[in-house]
Coordinates of C-alpha atoms and ligand atoms in Angstrom, one line a residue:
M18 CA 110.2 90.7 72.2
L19 CA 109.1 88.1 74.7
D20 CA 108.9 84.5 73.6
I21 CA 105.6 83.7 75.2
S22 CA 105.5 79.9 74.5
K23 CA 108.9 79.5 75.9
I24 CA 107.9 81.6 78.9
R25 CA 104.8 79.5 79.4
S26 CA 106.9 76.3 79.5
D27 CA 108.7 77.8 82.5
F28 CA 105.3 77.7 84.4
P29 CA 104.1 74.0 84.6
I30 CA 100.8 75.0 86.3
L31 CA 99.7 76.8 83.1
S32 CA 99.4 73.6 81.2
R33 CA 97.1 71.9 83.8
Q34 CA 93.4 71.4 83.2
V35 CA 90.5 72.3 85.4
Y36 CA 87.1 70.6 85.0
G37 CA 88.7 68.9 81.9
K38 CA 89.5 72.3 80.3
P39 CA 92.8 74.1 79.9
L40 CA 93.3 76.5 82.7
V41 CA 93.1 80.2 81.8
Y42 CA 94.6 81.9 84.7
L43 CA 93.6 85.6 84.9
D44 CA 93.9 86.2 88.6
N45 CA 97.5 87.5 88.6
A46 CA 96.7 90.5 90.7
A47 CA 95.8 88.2 93.6
T48 CA 98.9 86.0 93.1
T49 CA 101.2 85.1 90.3
Q50 CA 102.3 81.6 89.2
K51 CA 105.9 80.5 89.9
P52 CA 108.5 79.7 87.3
K53 CA 110.4 76.4 87.7
C54 CA 113.6 78.2 88.7
V55 CA 111.8 79.6 91.8
V56 CA 110.5 76.2 92.9
E57 CA 113.8 74.6 92.1
K58 CA 115.7 77.2 94.1
I59 CA 113.5 76.4 97.2
E60 CA 114.1 72.6 96.7
E61 CA 117.9 73.2 96.2
M62 CA 118.1 75.3 99.3
Y63 CA 116.3 72.8 101.5
Y64 CA 118.3 69.9 100.1
T65 CA 121.7 71.5 100.3
L66 CA 121.8 74.6 102.4
N67 CA 119.2 74.5 105.2
A68 CA 120.7 76.0 108.4
N69 CA 119.6 78.9 110.6
I70 CA 121.4 82.1 109.6
H71 CA 123.5 84.8 111.2
R72 CA 124.2 83.0 114.5
G73 CA 126.0 80.0 113.3
V74 CA 129.8 79.4 113.1
H75 CA 129.4 76.2 111.0
F76 CA 129.8 75.9 107.3
L77 CA 126.1 75.5 106.4
S78 CA 124.9 78.4 108.5
Q79 CA 127.5 80.6 106.9
Q80 CA 126.5 79.6 103.4
A81 CA 122.8 80.1 104.2
T82 CA 123.6 83.5 105.7
D83 CA 125.6 84.5 102.5
A84 CA 122.6 83.4 100.3
H85 CA 120.2 85.4 102.4
E86 CA 122.3 88.5 102.4
A87 CA 123.0 88.1 98.6
A88 CA 119.2 88.0 98.1
R89 CA 119.0 91.3 100.0
V90 CA 121.5 92.8 97.5
T91 CA 119.5 91.5 94.5
I92 CA 116.4 93.2 95.9
Q93 CA 118.3 96.4 96.5
K94 CA 119.4 96.4 92.9
Y95 CA 116.0 95.4 91.6
I96 CA 114.4 98.5 93.1
G97 CA 117.5 100.8 92.8
A98 CA 118.0 101.3 96.5
K99 CA 121.2 103.1 97.7
S100 CA 122.1 100.4 100.3
S101 CA 121.1 96.9 101.2
N102 CA 120.6 98.2 104.8
E103 CA 117.5 99.8 103.4
I104 CA 115.9 96.5 102.5
I105 CA 113.9 94.9 105.3
F106 CA 112.5 91.4 104.8
T107 CA 108.9 91.0 105.9
R108 CA 106.0 88.6 105.3
G109 CA 104.5 90.8 102.6
T110 CA 103.0 94.2 101.8
T111 CA 100.5 93.9 104.7
E112 CA 103.2 93.3 107.3
S113 CA 105.4 96.1 105.8
I114 CA 102.7 98.7 106.0
N115 CA 101.8 97.6 109.6
L116 CA 105.4 98.0 110.5
I117 CA 105.6 101.5 109.2
A118 CA 102.2 102.5 110.6
S119 CA 103.1 101.3 114.0
S120 CA 106.7 102.5 114.2
F121 CA 106.1 105.8 112.4
C122 CA 103.1 106.8 114.4
R123 CA 104.8 105.8 117.7
E124 CA 107.8 108.0 116.9
F125 CA 106.4 110.9 114.9
C126 CA 102.7 111.3 115.5
K127 CA 100.7 113.0 118.2
P128 CA 96.9 113.2 118.5
G129 CA 95.4 115.3 115.7
D130 CA 98.3 114.6 113.3
E131 CA 97.2 113.4 109.8
I132 CA 98.0 110.6 107.4
I133 CA 96.8 111.0 103.8
L134 CA 95.5 108.0 101.9
S135 CA 93.3 107.6 98.8
T136 CA 89.9 106.1 98.1
M137 CA 91.5 103.4 95.9
E138 CA 93.7 101.9 98.7
H139 CA 93.7 98.2 99.5
H140 CA 92.5 97.4 103.0
S141 CA 96.2 96.7 103.8
N142 CA 96.8 100.4 103.4
I143 CA 93.8 101.5 105.4
V144 CA 93.3 99.2 108.4
P145 CA 96.9 99.5 109.8
W146 CA 96.3 103.3 109.9
Q147 CA 92.9 102.9 111.5
L148 CA 94.5 100.7 114.2
Q149 CA 96.9 103.6 114.8
Q150 CA 94.0 106.1 114.9
E151 CA 93.0 104.3 118.1
I152 CA 96.5 104.1 119.6
S153 CA 98.0 107.4 118.5
G154 CA 95.0 109.6 117.9
I155 CA 95.9 110.3 114.3
K156 CA 93.3 111.3 111.7
L157 CA 93.0 110.0 108.2
Q158 CA 92.5 112.2 105.2
V159 CA 91.3 110.5 102.1
V160 CA 91.9 111.8 98.6
P161 CA 88.9 111.2 96.2
L162 CA 89.0 110.0 92.6
N163 CA 87.6 111.4 89.4
D164 CA 85.1 109.6 87.1
R165 CA 87.9 107.7 85.4
M166 CA 88.9 106.4 88.9
E167 CA 92.1 108.5 88.9
L168 CA 93.4 110.1 92.0
I169 CA 92.7 113.8 92.0
I170 CA 96.1 115.3 92.7
D171 CA 94.8 118.8 93.3
E172 CA 92.7 117.4 96.1
L173 CA 95.7 115.7 97.5
E174 CA 97.6 118.9 97.5
K175 CA 94.7 120.7 99.3
K176 CA 94.8 118.1 102.0
I177 CA 98.4 118.7 103.0
N178 CA 98.8 121.0 106.0
S179 CA 101.0 121.5 109.0
R180 CA 99.5 118.4 110.7
T181 CA 100.2 116.1 107.7
K182 CA 102.8 113.5 108.8
L183 CA 102.8 111.0 105.9
I184 CA 101.2 110.2 102.6
S185 CA 100.6 106.5 102.0
I186 CA 99.4 105.7 98.5
A187 CA 99.2 102.8 96.0
H188 CA 101.5 102.9 92.9
V189 CA 98.9 100.8 91.0
S190 CA 95.4 100.0 92.2
N191 CA 94.7 96.3 92.5
A192 CA 91.0 96.8 91.8
L193 CA 91.2 99.2 88.9
G194 CA 94.7 99.0 87.4
T195 CA 95.0 102.8 87.6
I196 CA 98.7 103.8 87.7
N197 CA 99.1 106.8 90.0
D198 CA 101.5 109.6 89.1
V199 CA 103.7 108.8 92.1
N200 CA 106.5 111.1 90.9
R201 CA 104.2 114.1 91.0
I202 CA 102.7 113.1 94.4
I203 CA 106.2 112.7 95.9
E204 CA 107.3 116.1 94.4
I205 CA 104.3 117.8 96.0
A206 CA 104.8 116.0 99.3
H207 CA 108.4 116.8 99.6
A208 CA 107.8 120.4 98.7
N209 CA 105.8 120.4 102.0
N210 CA 108.4 118.3 103.9
V211 CA 106.0 115.3 104.0
P212 CA 107.4 111.8 103.5
V213 CA 105.6 109.3 101.2
L214 CA 105.1 105.5 101.4
I215 CA 104.4 103.8 98.1
D216 CA 102.4 100.5 98.1
A217 CA 104.1 98.8 95.2
A218 CA 102.3 95.5 95.6
Q219 CA 100.9 95.9 92.0
S220 CA 103.7 97.7 90.3
V221 CA 107.2 96.1 90.9
Q222 CA 106.2 93.1 88.7
H223 CA 104.8 95.2 85.9
L224 CA 106.8 98.4 85.6
P225 CA 110.4 99.5 86.1
V226 CA 110.6 100.9 89.7
N227 CA 113.6 102.8 91.0
V228 CA 113.2 104.1 94.5
Q229 CA 116.1 106.6 94.2
K230 CA 114.7 108.2 91.0
M231 CA 111.2 108.1 92.5
D232 CA 112.6 109.5 95.7
C233 CA 109.9 107.8 97.8
D234 CA 110.7 107.5 101.5
F235 CA 109.2 104.0 101.9
L236 CA 108.1 101.4 99.4
V237 CA 106.6 98.0 100.1
F238 CA 105.7 94.9 98.0
S239 CA 104.9 91.2 98.3
G240 CA 107.0 88.3 96.8
H241 CA 104.1 86.2 95.8
K242 CA 102.7 88.8 93.4
A243 CA 106.1 89.1 91.7
Y244 CA 106.5 85.4 90.7
G245 CA 108.2 84.7 94.1
P246 CA 107.2 82.7 97.1
T247 CA 104.3 83.4 99.5
G248 CA 105.0 84.7 103.0
M249 CA 107.9 86.9 101.8
G250 CA 107.8 90.6 101.3
V251 CA 109.9 93.7 101.3
L252 CA 110.0 97.0 103.1
Y253 CA 112.3 99.6 101.6
G254 CA 113.0 102.7 103.6
K255 CA 115.5 105.5 103.3
E256 CA 118.2 104.9 105.8
K257 CA 117.6 108.4 107.4
W258 CA 114.0 107.3 108.2
L259 CA 114.6 103.7 109.2
D260 CA 117.4 104.8 111.6
K261 CA 114.9 107.0 113.4
L262 CA 112.1 104.5 113.7
P263 CA 111.7 102.3 116.7
P264 CA 111.7 98.5 116.3
Y265 CA 108.3 96.9 115.5
H266 CA 108.6 93.3 116.7
G267 CA 110.9 92.2 119.5
G268 CA 112.9 89.0 119.7
G269 CA 116.1 87.4 118.6
E270 CA 118.3 89.0 116.0
M271 CA 116.9 92.5 116.3
I272 CA 118.9 93.2 119.5
A273 CA 122.5 94.3 120.2
S274 CA 122.3 93.2 123.9
V275 CA 119.6 92.1 126.3
S276 CA 119.4 92.5 130.0
F277 CA 116.4 92.9 132.3
E278 CA 117.7 96.4 133.0
K279 CA 118.3 97.6 129.5
T280 CA 118.0 96.1 126.0
T281 CA 119.7 97.8 123.0
F282 CA 118.9 97.2 119.4
N283 CA 120.8 95.9 116.4
V284 CA 121.8 98.1 113.4
L285 CA 119.8 98.2 110.1
P286 CA 118.4 96.2 108.6
F287 CA 118.3 93.6 111.5
K288 CA 116.6 96.1 113.9
F289 CA 113.4 95.3 112.1
E290 CA 113.9 91.6 111.5
A291 CA 113.0 89.9 114.8
G292 CA 113.2 86.1 114.9
T293 CA 114.3 83.6 112.3
P294 CA 113.5 85.1 108.9
D295 CA 112.4 83.1 105.8
F296 CA 116.0 82.6 104.7
I297 CA 114.9 80.2 102.0
G298 CA 112.1 82.5 100.7
S299 CA 114.6 85.4 100.4
S300 CA 116.7 83.5 97.8
A301 CA 113.6 82.3 96.0
L302 CA 112.3 85.9 95.8
A303 CA 115.7 87.0 94.4
T304 CA 115.5 84.2 91.8
A305 CA 112.0 85.4 90.8
L306 CA 113.2 89.0 90.5
D307 CA 116.2 87.8 88.4
Y308 CA 113.8 86.0 86.2
I309 CA 111.7 89.2 85.6
S310 CA 114.9 91.2 85.1
D311 CA 116.1 88.7 82.4
L312 CA 112.8 89.2 80.5
G313 CA 113.2 92.9 81.0
L314 CA 110.6 95.1 82.7
D315 CA 110.3 97.4 79.6
N316 CA 109.4 94.3 77.5
I317 CA 107.0 93.1 80.1
A318 CA 105.3 96.5 80.4
K319 CA 105.0 96.7 76.6
Y320 CA 103.5 93.2 76.1
E321 CA 101.1 93.5 79.1
H322 CA 99.9 96.9 77.7
E323 CA 99.2 95.1 74.4
L324 CA 97.1 92.5 76.3
L325 CA 95.3 95.3 78.2
E326 CA 94.4 97.1 75.0
Y327 CA 93.3 94.0 73.3
A328 CA 91.2 92.8 76.2
T329 CA 89.7 96.2 76.7
N330 CA 88.6 96.5 73.1
Q331 CA 87.3 92.9 73.0
L332 CA 85.4 93.2 76.3
L333 CA 83.7 96.4 75.1
T334 CA 82.1 94.5 72.2
I335 CA 80.0 92.8 74.9
E336 CA 76.6 94.5 75.2
G337 CA 76.0 95.9 78.7
L338 CA 79.6 95.4 79.9
K339 CA 81.0 98.3 81.9
I340 CA 84.7 98.7 82.8
Y341 CA 85.5 100.3 86.1
G342 CA 88.7 102.3 85.9
T343 CA 89.2 104.0 82.5
S344 CA 92.4 105.9 83.1
P345 CA 94.8 106.0 80.1
Q346 CA 97.5 105.1 82.6
K347 CA 96.6 101.5 83.5
S348 CA 98.4 98.3 84.3
S349 CA 97.0 95.0 83.0
V350 CA 93.9 94.8 85.3
I351 CA 90.3 95.1 84.1
S352 CA 87.4 95.4 86.6
F353 CA 84.0 95.0 85.0
L354 CA 80.3 94.1 85.4
V355 CA 77.8 93.0 82.9
N356 CA 74.3 94.4 83.1
G357 CA 72.3 92.7 85.8
I358 CA 74.7 89.7 86.3
H359 CA 76.1 89.4 89.8
H360 CA 79.9 89.3 89.8
Y361 CA 79.8 86.1 91.9
D362 CA 77.6 84.3 89.3
M363 CA 79.9 85.5 86.5
G364 CA 83.0 84.3 88.3
M365 CA 81.5 80.9 89.2
L366 CA 80.3 80.2 85.7
L367 CA 83.6 81.3 84.1
D368 CA 85.4 79.0 86.5
K369 CA 83.4 76.0 85.2
M370 CA 84.9 76.9 81.8
G371 CA 88.4 76.8 83.2
I372 CA 88.7 80.6 83.4
A373 CA 90.0 81.9 86.8
V374 CA 89.0 85.5 87.5
R375 CA 88.4 87.2 90.9
T376 CA 85.1 88.5 92.0
G377 CA 84.0 90.7 95.0
H378 CA 85.4 93.8 96.6
H379 CA 89.1 93.0 96.0
C380 CA 89.9 94.2 99.5
A381 CA 88.9 97.7 98.5
Q382 CA 85.5 98.2 100.0
P383 CA 85.7 102.0 100.3
L384 CA 86.5 102.1 96.5
M385 CA 83.5 99.9 95.8
E386 CA 81.3 102.2 97.9
A387 CA 82.6 105.2 95.9
M388 CA 81.7 103.4 92.6
H389 CA 78.3 102.4 94.1
V390 CA 78.8 98.7 93.5
D391 CA 79.4 95.8 96.0
G392 CA 82.0 94.2 93.8
T393 CA 83.2 93.6 90.3
V394 CA 84.7 90.8 88.2
R395 CA 88.5 91.3 87.8
A396 CA 90.7 89.9 85.1
S397 CA 94.3 90.6 85.6
F398 CA 97.0 89.6 83.2
A399 CA 100.6 88.6 83.4
F400 CA 103.3 88.3 80.8
Y401 CA 102.5 84.6 80.3
N402 CA 98.9 85.3 79.3
T403 CA 97.9 85.4 75.6
K404 CA 95.4 87.0 73.3
E405 CA 93.9 83.5 72.8
E406 CA 93.2 83.4 76.5
I407 CA 91.5 86.8 76.3
D408 CA 89.3 85.4 73.4
K409 CA 88.3 82.5 75.7
L410 CA 87.4 85.0 78.4
V411 CA 85.3 87.0 76.0
A412 CA 83.6 83.9 74.6
G413 CA 83.0 82.7 78.2
I414 CA 81.4 86.0 79.2
N415 CA 79.2 85.9 76.1
R416 CA 78.1 82.4 77.1
V417 CA 77.2 83.5 80.6
V418 CA 75.2 86.5 79.1
S419 CA 73.3 84.1 76.9
M420 CA 72.5 81.9 79.9
F421 CA 70.9 84.9 81.7
Ligands
LIG17 N1 98.3 96.4 98.5 C1 97.9 96.1 97.3 C2 97.7 97.2 96.2 C3 97.5 94.8 96.9 O1 97.1 94.5 95.7 C4 97.6 93.8 97.9 C5 97.2 92.5 97.7 O2 96.3 92.2 96.8 C6 98.1 94.2 99.2 C7 98.4 95.5 99.4 C8 98.3 93.2 100.3 O3 99.3 92.2 99.9 P1 99.6 90.9 100.7 O4 98.3 90.3 101.0 O5 100.5 90.2 99.9 O6 100.3 91.4 102.0

């Protein structure tokens, strides 16, 4: 059982007011709020431990290096990776996918080779591959969704052929909340010798994720969506793949030796970490993941599911409200529209009541097109949200409906 009022006291921002009303923050899929321990870790590191890592012989540099590498081990354990060499620090999910798209296509793809995505992908898992279409001549195959906005796995299976080089798929959709059956997808892919990249931007903070059990080849996520700092993300890759991939960015730290005749590259994970990394952000992210682990991902998943069920039932009492994404396997995201009311108007009016939701296409325009809408209103819940806040959302929507 989670002690929600105790948890809320760890997040000072939740007790602030907007427009003179208590903040109801339901935009957690965009970014999560930060517990005190994360902010305090950043402060502590700048005040006591700030020195550039890896290259220094002095005390502070060595301590900062130790903290950065300890954070890598925390992340390794959090996602159940075999080795900390498989954890690459990036700026976020977007950079992690760009890294793989660039390095993977350069090494393994020739014109006509195919990458499989799905209709529900975030633009971050579409556009990097489109950039590679132009560079490497690859083709994209897109798996469609059924009426509940679930990925049609049979269609995915049909799209695999001898030209398929990789499947890159979201674990959880940011716009719908649909949880994809990634275990099944990976099983099918591996039976065909195709590696799989999992976009876990919307899953690692909600569900237990173990990359060895899942057996994915790559997995990516962002720190800021998991109660950690912005500008900090992770790329996990099996060592056998990362070893074969060429570097993405060039610069300091990723090299073994440099001359104008020949430059050689560093070992994993440093080969993919050019330049000074966010060595403060890494410890802050590790602190955030420790905070989640202390609450327990099973407890979080159970409580957030309760919020999802409660909110779904309450929202469906509103006449004319339609929920987009009705899979029984959902995380705590609800996308909806209310008859005739533009999502932007709904979002603006809810905001004036202190309720923060997201409106628009949620960086998933192909999905919106498939649903024949130009956007939705999205309420996304975290473990610090409460049923009382959901009641405020429902009352707020009813008020907007009465205005129209
Ligand atoms: N993938 C998914 C499923 C997301 O929800 C997001 C962000 O909303 C991203 C990728 C991109 O994450 P970031 O902007 O942190 O790089």
